[in-house]
PDB file of C-alpha atoms in Angstrom:
ATOM      1  CA  MET U   1    -129.064  29.479 -25.208  1.00  0.00           C
ATOM      2  CA  ARG U   2    -126.304  31.498 -26.799  1.00  0.00           C
ATOM      3  CA  PHE U   3    -123.470  29.569 -25.173  1.00  0.00           C
ATOM      4  CA  ARG U   4    -124.980  26.124 -25.962  1.00  0.00           C
ATOM      5  CA  ASN U   5    -121.912  24.962 -27.855  1.00  0.00           C
ATOM      6  CA  ARG U   6    -119.513  26.102 -25.103  1.00  0.00           C
ATOM      7  CA  PRO U   7    -117.862  23.503 -22.776  1.00  0.00           C
ATOM      8  CA  LYS U   8    -119.823  22.791 -19.614  1.00  0.00           C
ATOM      9  CA  GLN U   9    -117.085  24.242 -17.395  1.00  0.00           C
ATOM     10  CA  PHE U  10    -117.191  27.507 -19.302  1.00  0.00           C
ATOM     11  CA  GLN U  11    -121.006  27.645 -19.034  1.00  0.00           C
ATOM     12  CA  GLN U  12    -120.734  27.250 -15.222  1.00  0.00           C
ATOM     13  CA  GLN U  13    -118.188  30.098 -15.194  1.00  0.00           C
ATOM     14  CA  ILE U  14    -120.577  32.314 -17.093  1.00  0.00           C
ATOM     15  CA  LEU U  15    -123.454  31.403 -14.867  1.00  0.00           C
ATOM     16  CA  GLN U  16    -121.449  32.211 -11.767  1.00  0.00           C
ATOM     17  CA  ASN U  17    -120.064  35.546 -12.937  1.00  0.00           C
ATOM     18  CA  GLY U  18    -123.060  36.715 -15.017  1.00  0.00           C
ATOM     19  CA  THR U  19    -123.599  36.807 -18.784  1.00  0.00           C
ATOM     20  CA  MET U  20    -120.923  37.990 -21.118  1.00  0.00           C
ATOM     21  CA  GLU U  21    -122.803  41.185 -21.672  1.00  0.00           C
ATOM     22  CA  GLU U  22    -122.927  41.916 -18.013  1.00  0.00           C
ATOM     23  CA  ARG U  23    -119.239  41.261 -17.546  1.00  0.00           C
ATOM     24  CA  PHE U  24    -118.356  43.637 -20.384  1.00  0.00           C
ATOM     25  CA  THR U  25    -120.508  46.278 -18.696  1.00  0.00           C
ATOM     26  CA  TYR U  26    -118.651  45.668 -15.480  1.00  0.00           C
ATOM     27  CA  THR U  27    -115.363  46.806 -16.916  1.00  0.00           C
ATOM     28  CA  LYS U  28    -116.664  49.680 -18.968  1.00  0.00           C
ATOM     29  CA  LYS U  29    -118.535  51.489 -16.241  1.00  0.00           C
ATOM     30  CA  ALA U  30    -117.022  53.112 -13.141  1.00  0.00           C
ATOM     31  CA  ILE U  31    -119.737  51.527 -11.084  1.00  0.00           C
ATOM     32  CA  PRO U  32    -121.167  48.190 -12.341  1.00  0.00           C
ATOM     33  CA  HIS U  33    -124.886  48.208 -12.932  1.00  0.00           C
ATOM     34  CA  ASN U  34    -125.429  45.134 -10.825  1.00  0.00           C
ATOM     35  CA  VAL U  35    -124.069  46.880  -7.743  1.00  0.00           C
ATOM     36  CA  THR U  36    -126.867  49.234  -6.800  1.00  0.00           C
ATOM     37  CA  GLY U  37    -128.929  49.977  -3.783  1.00  0.00           C
ATOM     38  CA  THR U  38    -128.227  50.765  -0.172  1.00  0.00           C
ATOM     39  CA  VAL U  39    -126.969  47.310   0.962  1.00  0.00           C
ATOM     40  CA  PRO U  40    -123.866  47.139  -1.272  1.00  0.00           C
ATOM     41  CA  LEU U  41    -123.070  50.757  -0.341  1.00  0.00           C
ATOM     42  CA  VAL U  42    -123.292  49.971   3.368  1.00  0.00           C
ATOM     43  CA  LYS U  43    -121.112  46.887   2.892  1.00  0.00           C
ATOM     44  CA  GLY U  44    -118.572  49.000   1.118  1.00  0.00           C
ATOM     45  CA  PHE U  45    -118.337  51.608   3.835  1.00  0.00           C
ATOM     46  CA  VAL U  46    -118.275  48.997   6.635  1.00  0.00           C
ATOM     47  CA  SER U  47    -115.465  47.104   4.858  1.00  0.00           C
ATOM     48  CA  THR U  48    -113.563  50.320   4.390  1.00  0.00           C
ATOM     49  CA  ALA U  49    -113.925  51.165   8.102  1.00  0.00           C
ATOM     50  CA  VAL U  50    -112.607  47.747   9.126  1.00  0.00           C
ATOM     51  CA  ALA U  51    -109.685  48.071   6.710  1.00  0.00           C
ATOM     52  CA  VAL U  52    -108.859  51.500   8.097  1.00  0.00           C
ATOM     53  CA  ILE U  53    -108.781  50.194  11.660  1.00  0.00           C
ATOM     54  CA  CYS U  54    -106.721  47.067  10.796  1.00  0.00           C
ATOM     55  CA  PHE U  55    -104.241  48.716   8.449  1.00  0.00           C
ATOM     56  CA  GLY U  56    -103.834  51.670  10.765  1.00  0.00           C
ATOM     57  CA  SER U  57    -103.009  49.553  13.821  1.00  0.00           C
ATOM     58  CA  ASN U  58    -101.152  46.537  12.481  1.00  0.00           C
ATOM     59  CA  PHE U  59     -97.744  48.100  13.117  1.00  0.00           C
ATOM     60  CA  VAL U  60     -98.548  49.422  16.617  1.00  0.00           C
ATOM     61  CA  PRO U  61     -96.870  46.404  18.350  1.00  0.00           C
ATOM     62  CA  VAL U  62     -93.618  47.263  16.491  1.00  0.00           C
ATOM     63  CA  LYS U  63     -93.300  50.381  18.585  1.00  0.00           C
ATOM     64  CA  LYS U  64     -92.867  48.317  21.828  1.00  0.00           C
ATOM     65  CA  ILE U  65     -90.472  45.631  20.644  1.00  0.00           C
ATOM     66  CA  ASP U  66     -86.910  45.549  19.391  1.00  0.00           C
ATOM     67  CA  THR U  67     -86.866  44.697  15.702  1.00  0.00           C
ATOM     68  CA  GLY U  68     -83.255  45.621  14.790  1.00  0.00           C
ATOM     69  CA  ASP U  69     -82.982  46.290  11.058  1.00  0.00           C
ATOM     70  CA  GLY U  70     -86.462  44.809  10.457  1.00  0.00           C
ATOM     71  CA  LEU U  71     -85.561  42.113   7.934  1.00  0.00           C
ATOM     72  CA  PHE U  72     -86.466  39.264  10.313  1.00  0.00           C
ATOM     73  CA  PHE U  73     -89.660  41.033  11.377  1.00  0.00           C
ATOM     74  CA  GLN U  74     -90.869  41.556   7.779  1.00  0.00           C
ATOM     75  CA  TRP U  75     -90.351  37.871   7.073  1.00  0.00           C
ATOM     76  CA  ILE U  76     -92.410  36.805  10.074  1.00  0.00           C
ATOM     77  CA  PHE U  77     -95.030  39.475   9.124  1.00  0.00           C
ATOM     78  CA  CYS U  78     -95.342  38.176   5.575  1.00  0.00           C
ATOM     79  CA  THR U  79     -95.540  34.557   6.814  1.00  0.00           C
ATOM     80  CA  ALA U  80     -98.529  35.461   8.934  1.00  0.00           C
ATOM     81  CA  VAL U  81    -100.135  37.165   5.943  1.00  0.00           C
ATOM     82  CA  TRP U  82     -99.676  34.079   3.782  1.00  0.00           C
ATOM     83  CA  VAL U  83    -101.192  31.796   6.462  1.00  0.00           C
ATOM     84  CA  VAL U  84    -104.352  33.927   6.508  1.00  0.00           C
ATOM     85  CA  SER U  85    -104.497  33.848   2.704  1.00  0.00           C
ATOM     86  CA  LEU U  86    -104.276  30.059   2.806  1.00  0.00           C
ATOM     87  CA  VAL U  87    -107.350  29.908   5.039  1.00  0.00           C
ATOM     88  CA  VAL U  88    -109.207  32.237   2.686  1.00  0.00           C
ATOM     89  CA  HIS U  89    -108.145  30.100  -0.273  1.00  0.00           C
ATOM     90  CA  LEU U  90    -109.520  26.947   1.310  1.00  0.00           C
ATOM     91  CA  ILE U  91    -112.783  28.741   2.252  1.00  0.00           C
ATOM     92  CA  GLN U  92    -113.069  29.829  -1.410  1.00  0.00           C
ATOM     93  CA  GLN U  93    -112.645  26.167  -2.437  1.00  0.00           C
ATOM     94  CA  CYS U  94    -109.324  26.722  -4.081  1.00  0.00           C
ATOM     95  CA  PRO U  95    -110.109  28.947  -7.082  1.00  0.00           C
ATOM     96  CA  GLN U  96    -107.754  29.064 -10.053  1.00  0.00           C
ATOM     97  CA  PHE U  97    -104.233  30.223  -9.375  1.00  0.00           C
ATOM     98  CA  TRP U  98    -103.001  32.949 -11.748  1.00  0.00           C
ATOM     99  CA  PRO U  99     -99.177  33.294 -11.480  1.00  0.00           C
ATOM    100  CA  LEU U 100     -99.243  36.873 -12.807  1.00  0.00           C
ATOM    101  CA  THR U 101    -100.955  37.890  -9.534  1.00  0.00           C
ATOM    102  CA  MET U 102     -97.731  37.022  -7.694  1.00  0.00           C
ATOM    103  CA  LEU U 103     -96.134  40.056  -9.332  1.00  0.00           C
ATOM    104  CA  GLY U 104     -98.405  42.206  -7.136  1.00  0.00           C
ATOM    105  CA  GLY U 105     -97.204  40.316  -4.091  1.00  0.00           C
ATOM    106  CA  PHE U 106     -93.628  41.038  -5.107  1.00  0.00           C
ATOM    107  CA  LEU U 107     -94.402  44.793  -5.286  1.00  0.00           C
ATOM    108  CA  TRP U 108     -96.129  44.735  -1.916  1.00  0.00           C
ATOM    109  CA  ALA U 109     -93.325  42.759  -0.142  1.00  0.00           C
ATOM    110  CA  THR U 110     -90.704  45.124  -1.637  1.00  0.00           C
ATOM    111  CA  GLY U 111     -92.534  48.042  -0.120  1.00  0.00           C
ATOM    112  CA  ASN U 112     -92.968  46.219   3.142  1.00  0.00           C
ATOM    113  CA  ILE U 113     -89.180  45.889   3.780  1.00  0.00           C
ATOM    114  CA  THR U 114     -89.011  49.707   4.092  1.00  0.00           C
ATOM    115  CA  VAL U 115     -91.532  49.793   6.948  1.00  0.00           C
ATOM    116  CA  ILE U 116     -89.079  49.431   9.887  1.00  0.00           C
ATOM    117  CA  PRO U 117     -86.668  52.079   8.618  1.00  0.00           C
ATOM    118  CA  ILE U 118     -89.659  54.410   8.042  1.00  0.00           C
ATOM    119  CA  LEU U 119     -90.946  53.886  11.591  1.00  0.00           C
ATOM    120  CA  LYS U 120     -87.417  54.524  13.004  1.00  0.00           C
ATOM    121  CA  THR U 121     -86.953  57.761  11.036  1.00  0.00           C
ATOM    122  CA  VAL U 122     -90.255  59.612  10.746  1.00  0.00           C
ATOM    123  CA  GLY U 123     -92.508  57.579  13.016  1.00  0.00           C
ATOM    124  CA  LEU U 124     -95.658  55.570  12.570  1.00  0.00           C
ATOM    125  CA  GLY U 125     -98.144  58.389  12.115  1.00  0.00           C
ATOM    126  CA  MET U 126     -96.291  60.363   9.435  1.00  0.00           C
ATOM    127  CA  GLY U 127     -95.028  57.240   7.724  1.00  0.00           C
ATOM    128  CA  VAL U 128     -98.513  55.728   7.320  1.00  0.00           C
ATOM    129  CA  LEU U 129     -99.985  59.017   6.153  1.00  0.00           C
ATOM    130  CA  ILE U 130     -97.293  59.540   3.485  1.00  0.00           C
ATOM    131  CA  TRP U 131     -97.320  56.014   2.025  1.00  0.00           C
ATOM    132  CA  ALA U 132    -101.152  55.877   2.168  1.00  0.00           C
ATOM    133  CA  THR U 133    -101.385  59.132   0.195  1.00  0.00           C
ATOM    134  CA  PHE U 134     -98.903  58.097  -2.439  1.00  0.00           C
ATOM    135  CA  SER U 135    -100.616  54.693  -2.655  1.00  0.00           C
ATOM    136  CA  LEU U 136    -103.885  56.462  -3.302  1.00  0.00           C
ATOM    137  CA  LEU U 137    -102.351  58.659  -5.999  1.00  0.00           C
ATOM    138  CA  MET U 138    -100.758  55.649  -7.736  1.00  0.00           C
ATOM    139  CA  GLY U 139    -103.901  53.635  -7.641  1.00  0.00           C
ATOM    140  CA  TRP U 140    -105.970  56.576  -8.961  1.00  0.00           C
ATOM    141  CA  ALA U 141    -103.598  57.384 -11.844  1.00  0.00           C
ATOM    142  CA  SER U 142    -103.190  53.783 -13.010  1.00  0.00           C
ATOM    143  CA  SER U 143    -106.942  53.234 -13.289  1.00  0.00           C
ATOM    144  CA  ARG U 144    -107.944  56.738 -14.378  1.00  0.00           C
ATOM    145  CA  PHE U 145    -105.473  56.910 -17.292  1.00  0.00           C
ATOM    146  CA  GLY U 146    -105.246  53.197 -18.128  1.00  0.00           C
ATOM    147  CA  TRP U 147    -101.635  52.649 -17.178  1.00  0.00           C
ATOM    148  CA  PHE U 148    -100.016  49.213 -17.441  1.00  0.00           C
ATOM    149  CA  GLY U 149    -102.671  47.950 -19.856  1.00  0.00           C
ATOM    150  CA  LEU U 150    -105.648  48.564 -17.620  1.00  0.00           C
ATOM    151  CA  ASP U 151    -109.076  49.725 -18.884  1.00  0.00           C
ATOM    152  CA  VAL U 152    -109.581  53.466 -18.434  1.00  0.00           C
ATOM    153  CA  GLN U 153    -112.057  54.090 -15.609  1.00  0.00           C
ATOM    154  CA  LYS U 154    -114.645  56.671 -16.401  1.00  0.00           C
ATOM    155  CA  VAL U 155    -116.123  58.772 -13.585  1.00  0.00           C
ATOM    156  CA  PRO U 156    -119.416  60.680 -13.475  1.00  0.00           C
ATOM    157  CA  SER U 157    -117.737  63.996 -12.586  1.00  0.00           C
ATOM    158  CA  PRO U 158    -114.134  64.354 -13.799  1.00  0.00           C
ATOM    159  CA  ILE U 159    -113.815  67.816 -12.279  1.00  0.00           C
ATOM    160  CA  LEU U 160    -114.667  66.615  -8.780  1.00  0.00           C
ATOM    161  CA  ASN U 161    -112.362  63.643  -9.348  1.00  0.00           C
ATOM    162  CA  TYR U 162    -109.445  65.886 -10.145  1.00  0.00           C
ATOM    163  CA  ILE U 163    -110.153  68.274  -7.302  1.00  0.00           C
ATOM    164  CA  GLY U 164    -110.218  65.387  -4.775  1.00  0.00           C
ATOM    165  CA  THR U 165    -106.947  64.034  -6.163  1.00  0.00           C
ATOM    166  CA  ALA U 166    -105.353  67.442  -6.034  1.00  0.00           C
ATOM    167  CA  LEU U 167    -106.344  67.822  -2.365  1.00  0.00           C
ATOM    168  CA  ALA U 168    -104.812  64.415  -1.636  1.00  0.00           C
ATOM    169  CA  GLY U 169    -101.624  65.430  -3.328  1.00  0.00           C
ATOM    170  CA  LEU U 170    -101.584  68.760  -1.398  1.00  0.00           C
ATOM    171  CA  SER U 171    -101.984  66.922   1.886  1.00  0.00           C
ATOM    172  CA  ALA U 172     -98.955  64.773   1.047  1.00  0.00           C
ATOM    173  CA  GLY U 173     -96.926  67.887   0.365  1.00  0.00           C
ATOM    174  CA  ILE U 174     -97.966  69.358   3.739  1.00  0.00           C
ATOM    175  CA  LEU U 175     -97.137  66.204   5.631  1.00  0.00           C
ATOM    176  CA  ILE U 176     -93.545  66.244   4.407  1.00  0.00           C
ATOM    177  CA  PHE U 177     -92.949  69.582   6.108  1.00  0.00           C
ATOM    178  CA  VAL U 178     -94.438  68.408   9.482  1.00  0.00           C
ATOM    179  CA  LYS U 179     -91.742  68.439  12.177  1.00  0.00           C
ATOM    180  CA  THR U 180     -91.189  65.084  13.850  1.00  0.00           C
ATOM    181  CA  GLU U 181     -89.241  64.423  17.075  1.00  0.00           C
ATOM    182  CA  SER U 182     -88.019  61.053  18.285  1.00  0.00           C
ATOM    183  CA  LYS U 183     -88.756  60.633  21.937  1.00  0.00           C
ATOM    184  CA  GLU U 184     -87.053  58.085  24.164  1.00  0.00           C
ATOM    185  CA  LEU U 185     -89.546  55.508  25.353  1.00  0.00           C
ATOM    186  CA  PRO U 186     -89.804  54.840  29.105  1.00  0.00           C
ATOM    187  CA  PRO U 187     -88.096  51.627  30.329  1.00  0.00           C
ATOM    188  CA  GLU U 188     -91.433  49.749  30.757  1.00  0.00           C
ATOM    189  CA  GLU U 189     -92.352  50.401  27.134  1.00  0.00           C
ATOM    190  CA  LYS U 190     -88.925  49.503  25.778  1.00  0.00           C
ATOM    191  CA  SER U 191     -89.032  46.056  27.342  1.00  0.00           C
ATOM    192  CA  PRO U 192     -90.185  43.232  25.079  1.00  0.00           C
ATOM    193  CA  LEU U 193     -93.709  41.968  25.197  1.00  0.00           C
ATOM    194  CA  ILE U 194     -92.436  38.446  25.894  1.00  0.00           C
ATOM    195  CA  GLU U 195     -89.607  38.110  28.283  1.00  0.00           C
ATOM    196  CA  ASP U 196     -88.083  35.146  30.114  1.00  0.00           C
ATOM    197  CA  LYS U 197     -86.010  36.603  32.875  1.00  0.00           C
ATOM    198  CA  GLU U 198     -85.234  33.252  34.476  1.00  0.00           C
ATOM    199  CA  MET U 199     -83.650  31.920  31.341  1.00  0.00           C
ATOM    200  CA  GLU U 200     -81.621  35.139  30.935  1.00  0.00           C
ATOM    201  CA  ALA U 201     -80.306  34.732  34.524  1.00  0.00           C
ATOM    202  CA  LEU U 202     -79.358  31.161  33.923  1.00  0.00           C
ATOM    203  CA  GLN U 203     -77.781  31.800  30.537  1.00  0.00           C
ATOM    204  CA  PRO U 204     -75.894  35.111  30.596  1.00  0.00           C
ATOM    205  CA  LEU U 205     -74.688  36.516  27.304  1.00  0.00           C
ATOM    206  CA  SER U 206     -71.114  35.868  26.292  1.00  0.00           C
ATOM    207  CA  LEU U 207     -68.810  38.608  25.192  1.00  0.00           C
ATOM    208  CA  GLU U 208     -69.285  37.673  21.565  1.00  0.00           C
ATOM    209  CA  GLU U 209     -73.095  37.588  21.890  1.00  0.00           C
ATOM    210  CA  THR U 210     -73.080  40.953  23.627  1.00  0.00           C
ATOM    211  CA  SER U 211     -71.033  42.513  20.847  1.00  0.00           C
ATOM    212  CA  THR U 212     -73.328  40.984  18.245  1.00  0.00           C
ATOM    213  CA  LYS U 213     -76.376  42.371  20.055  1.00  0.00           C
ATOM    214  CA  ARG U 214     -74.899  45.865  20.139  1.00  0.00           C
ATOM    215  CA  GLY U 215     -74.152  45.592  16.441  1.00  0.00           C
ATOM    216  CA  ASP U 216     -77.783  44.827  15.615  1.00  0.00           C
ATOM    217  CA  ALA U 217     -78.856  48.455  15.837  1.00  0.00           C
ATOM    218  CA  CYS U 218     -80.657  49.676  12.713  1.00  0.00           C
ATOM    219  CA  TRP U 219     -78.580  51.654  10.249  1.00  0.00           C
ATOM    220  CA  THR U 220     -80.964  54.591  10.629  1.00  0.00           C
ATOM    221  CA  ASP U 221     -79.620  55.157  14.211  1.00  0.00           C
ATOM    222  CA  ASN U 222     -76.491  56.730  12.716  1.00  0.00           C
ATOM    223  CA  LEU U 223     -78.420  59.459  10.820  1.00  0.00           C
ATOM    224  CA  ASN U 224     -78.872  63.011  12.018  1.00  0.00           C
ATOM    225  CA  PRO U 225     -82.411  64.469  12.284  1.00  0.00           C
ATOM    226  CA  LEU U 226     -82.425  65.967   8.786  1.00  0.00           C
ATOM    227  CA  GLN U 227     -81.114  62.830   7.212  1.00  0.00           C
ATOM    228  CA  LYS U 228     -83.735  60.805   9.029  1.00  0.00           C
ATOM    229  CA  LYS U 229     -86.451  63.099   7.683  1.00  0.00           C
ATOM    230  CA  LEU U 230     -85.210  62.867   4.095  1.00  0.00           C
ATOM    231  CA  VAL U 231     -84.678  59.121   4.181  1.00  0.00           C
ATOM    232  CA  GLY U 232     -87.931  58.357   5.957  1.00  0.00           C
ATOM    233  CA  CYS U 233     -90.094  60.508   3.682  1.00  0.00           C
ATOM    234  CA  SER U 234     -88.343  59.096   0.545  1.00  0.00           C
ATOM    235  CA  LEU U 235     -88.829  55.506   1.649  1.00  0.00           C
ATOM    236  CA  ALA U 236     -92.481  56.227   2.555  1.00  0.00           C
ATOM    237  CA  MET U 237     -93.068  57.669  -0.907  1.00  0.00           C
ATOM    238  CA  CYS U 238     -91.497  54.640  -2.555  1.00  0.00           C
ATOM    239  CA  ALA U 239     -93.493  52.240  -0.370  1.00  0.00           C
ATOM    240  CA  GLY U 240     -96.712  54.091  -1.252  1.00  0.00           C
ATOM    241  CA  LEU U 241     -95.978  53.804  -5.005  1.00  0.00           C
ATOM    242  CA  LEU U 242     -95.266  50.091  -4.626  1.00  0.00           C
ATOM    243  CA  TYR U 243     -98.390  49.481  -2.505  1.00  0.00           C
ATOM    244  CA  GLY U 244    -100.510  51.475  -4.957  1.00  0.00           C
ATOM    245  CA  SER U 245     -99.331  49.492  -7.978  1.00  0.00           C
ATOM    246  CA  SER U 246     -99.438  46.041  -6.328  1.00  0.00           C
ATOM    247  CA  PHE U 247    -103.022  45.408  -7.352  1.00  0.00           C
ATOM    248  CA  VAL U 248    -102.406  46.254 -11.052  1.00  0.00           C
ATOM    249  CA  PRO U 249    -101.838  42.543 -12.022  1.00  0.00           C
ATOM    250  CA  VAL U 250    -105.138  41.517 -10.483  1.00  0.00           C
ATOM    251  CA  LEU U 251    -106.986  44.296 -12.325  1.00  0.00           C
ATOM    252  CA  TYR U 252    -105.173  43.451 -15.520  1.00  0.00           C
ATOM    253  CA  ILE U 253    -106.386  39.836 -15.377  1.00  0.00           C
ATOM    254  CA  LYS U 254    -109.966  40.959 -14.594  1.00  0.00           C
ATOM    255  CA  ASN U 255    -109.987  43.481 -17.396  1.00  0.00           C
ATOM    256  CA  HIS U 256    -108.733  40.925 -19.953  1.00  0.00           C
ATOM    257  CA  ALA U 257    -111.074  38.181 -18.751  1.00  0.00           C
ATOM    258  CA  GLU U 258    -113.673  39.037 -21.464  1.00  0.00           C
ATOM    259  CA  ARG U 259    -111.209  39.021 -24.390  1.00  0.00           C
ATOM    260  CA  ASN U 260    -110.981  35.819 -26.392  1.00  0.00           C
ATOM    261  CA  GLU U 261    -107.473  36.469 -27.601  1.00  0.00           C
ATOM    262  CA  THR U 262    -105.936  36.563 -24.100  1.00  0.00           C
ATOM    263  CA  GLU U 263    -104.926  33.671 -21.825  1.00  0.00           C
ATOM    264  CA  PHE U 264    -107.050  35.251 -19.026  1.00  0.00           C
ATOM    265  CA  PHE U 265    -110.310  34.717 -20.835  1.00  0.00           C
ATOM    266  CA  GLY U 266    -112.944  33.498 -18.385  1.00  0.00           C
ATOM    267  CA  ALA U 267    -111.009  34.560 -15.251  1.00  0.00           C
ATOM    268  CA  SER U 268    -112.986  35.326 -12.113  1.00  0.00           C
ATOM    269  CA  GLN U 269    -114.220  38.851 -11.369  1.00  0.00           C
ATOM    270  CA  PHE U 270    -114.258  38.175  -7.659  1.00  0.00           C
ATOM    271  CA  ASP U 271    -111.289  39.782  -5.973  1.00  0.00           C
ATOM    272  CA  MET U 272    -111.028  37.234  -3.169  1.00  0.00           C
ATOM    273  CA  ASP U 273    -110.173  34.542  -5.647  1.00  0.00           C
ATOM    274  CA  TYR U 274    -106.774  36.184  -6.178  1.00  0.00           C
ATOM    275  CA  VAL U 275    -105.782  36.570  -2.525  1.00  0.00           C
ATOM    276  CA  PHE U 276    -103.783  33.338  -2.234  1.00  0.00           C
ATOM    277  CA  ALA U 277    -101.800  33.938  -5.380  1.00  0.00           C
ATOM    278  CA  TYR U 278    -101.118  37.538  -4.334  1.00  0.00           C
ATOM    279  CA  CYS U 279     -99.945  36.470  -0.870  1.00  0.00           C
ATOM    280  CA  SER U 280     -97.855  33.598  -2.312  1.00  0.00           C
ATOM    281  CA  GLY U 281     -95.893  36.292  -4.194  1.00  0.00           C
ATOM    282  CA  ILE U 282     -95.496  38.128  -0.891  1.00  0.00           C
ATOM    283  CA  ILE U 283     -94.072  35.147   1.079  1.00  0.00           C
ATOM    284  CA  LEU U 284     -91.809  34.109  -1.837  1.00  0.00           C
ATOM    285  CA  THR U 285     -90.359  37.608  -2.206  1.00  0.00           C
ATOM    286  CA  SER U 286     -90.007  38.104   1.490  1.00  0.00           C
ATOM    287  CA  THR U 287     -88.173  34.768   1.916  1.00  0.00           C
ATOM    288  CA  ILE U 288     -85.760  35.628  -0.986  1.00  0.00           C
ATOM    289  CA  TYR U 289     -84.999  39.016   0.627  1.00  0.00           C
ATOM    290  CA  PHE U 290     -84.376  37.335   4.001  1.00  0.00           C
ATOM    291  CA  LEU U 291     -82.041  34.731   2.496  1.00  0.00           C
ATOM    292  CA  ILE U 292     -80.109  37.440   0.707  1.00  0.00           C
ATOM    293  CA  TYR U 293     -79.927  39.264   4.038  1.00  0.00           C
ATOM    294  CA  CYS U 294     -78.581  36.127   5.759  1.00  0.00           C
ATOM    295  CA  ALA U 295     -75.964  35.711   3.058  1.00  0.00           C
ATOM    296  CA  VAL U 296     -74.801  39.343   3.454  1.00  0.00           C
ATOM    297  CA  LYS U 297     -74.625  38.920   7.273  1.00  0.00           C
ATOM    298  CA  LYS U 298     -72.636  35.699   6.762  1.00  0.00           C
ATOM    299  CA  ASN U 299     -75.275  33.477   8.256  1.00  0.00           C
ATOM    300  CA  LYS U 300     -75.520  35.666  11.381  1.00  0.00           C
ATOM    301  CA  PRO U 301     -78.794  37.527  10.925  1.00  0.00           C
ATOM    302  CA  SER U 302     -80.326  39.744  13.615  1.00  0.00           C
ATOM    303  CA  VAL U 303     -83.074  37.469  14.859  1.00  0.00           C
ATOM    304  CA  TYR U 304     -85.441  38.755  17.552  1.00  0.00           C
ATOM    305  CA  SER U 305     -87.657  36.095  18.968  1.00  0.00           C
ATOM    306  CA  THR U 306     -89.783  38.678  20.759  1.00  0.00           C
ATOM    307  CA  ALA U 307     -90.867  39.978  17.352  1.00  0.00           C
ATOM    308  CA  ILE U 308     -92.642  36.786  16.334  1.00  0.00           C
ATOM    309  CA  LEU U 309     -95.934  36.854  18.321  1.00  0.00           C
ATOM    310  CA  PRO U 310     -96.703  40.616  18.037  1.00  0.00           C
TER     311      PRO U 310
END
């Protein structure tokens, strides 16, 4: 056997991920040769459909609750993401933790703090469409041209690839010029999803608490419609670029897993093995941002308990 002299642990890694020849082929081809047939294709489309539904609806509860400037909400949101990743990590039997993957979590969490201002300026529909389009373009460019040290991804038909990318870019340009109007929600939709009226009756707000609550309005409320459009679209573009580049560290590790001269030699090719490290970067970055926010607010952050469960 050609890896007879290798350590036993390394042999097990090779047996799990395939031979060295197979792993080299995985990174050189746009579609790995061991992923063929109808079953993998169906799994891919089903997974994509589930992702579309989940990512397209995860911010819907935000439309019916008061989140203020959004810093507290994003911290709770990222905490929930990390808890799910911990469960996945345990199910995967605690694979190796690569610290570089946390950089991707940093990029994602940085883009995530712009979500609430985006929703308050251009709305959920336009915001998601813009940042998803720019995320697509960033992911395509980084892999197609080998940015950030990634292997260049070759495609069977470059012409069709460029045409599809151009259409995606054109759609982003059209979306920017779509007119958006902020409509006042009816009273029943503006009320929080969790409300304790008895406690509010027993403990009325003091004058200081009332003033603090009125001061918790998001800074975007002071912008005129044109400014909201410019700010919302700009933030959505930035968020999309950050989201699209957040998986670069994972791909970098996987691409360099077959090179003896790198510290990532022998790293797993299974994406789920990087979820916990990625989400650890998310919760760490989100916590740092929230602590900075608390310091700027002089330990009086805008905390909305009704934003926790949704």
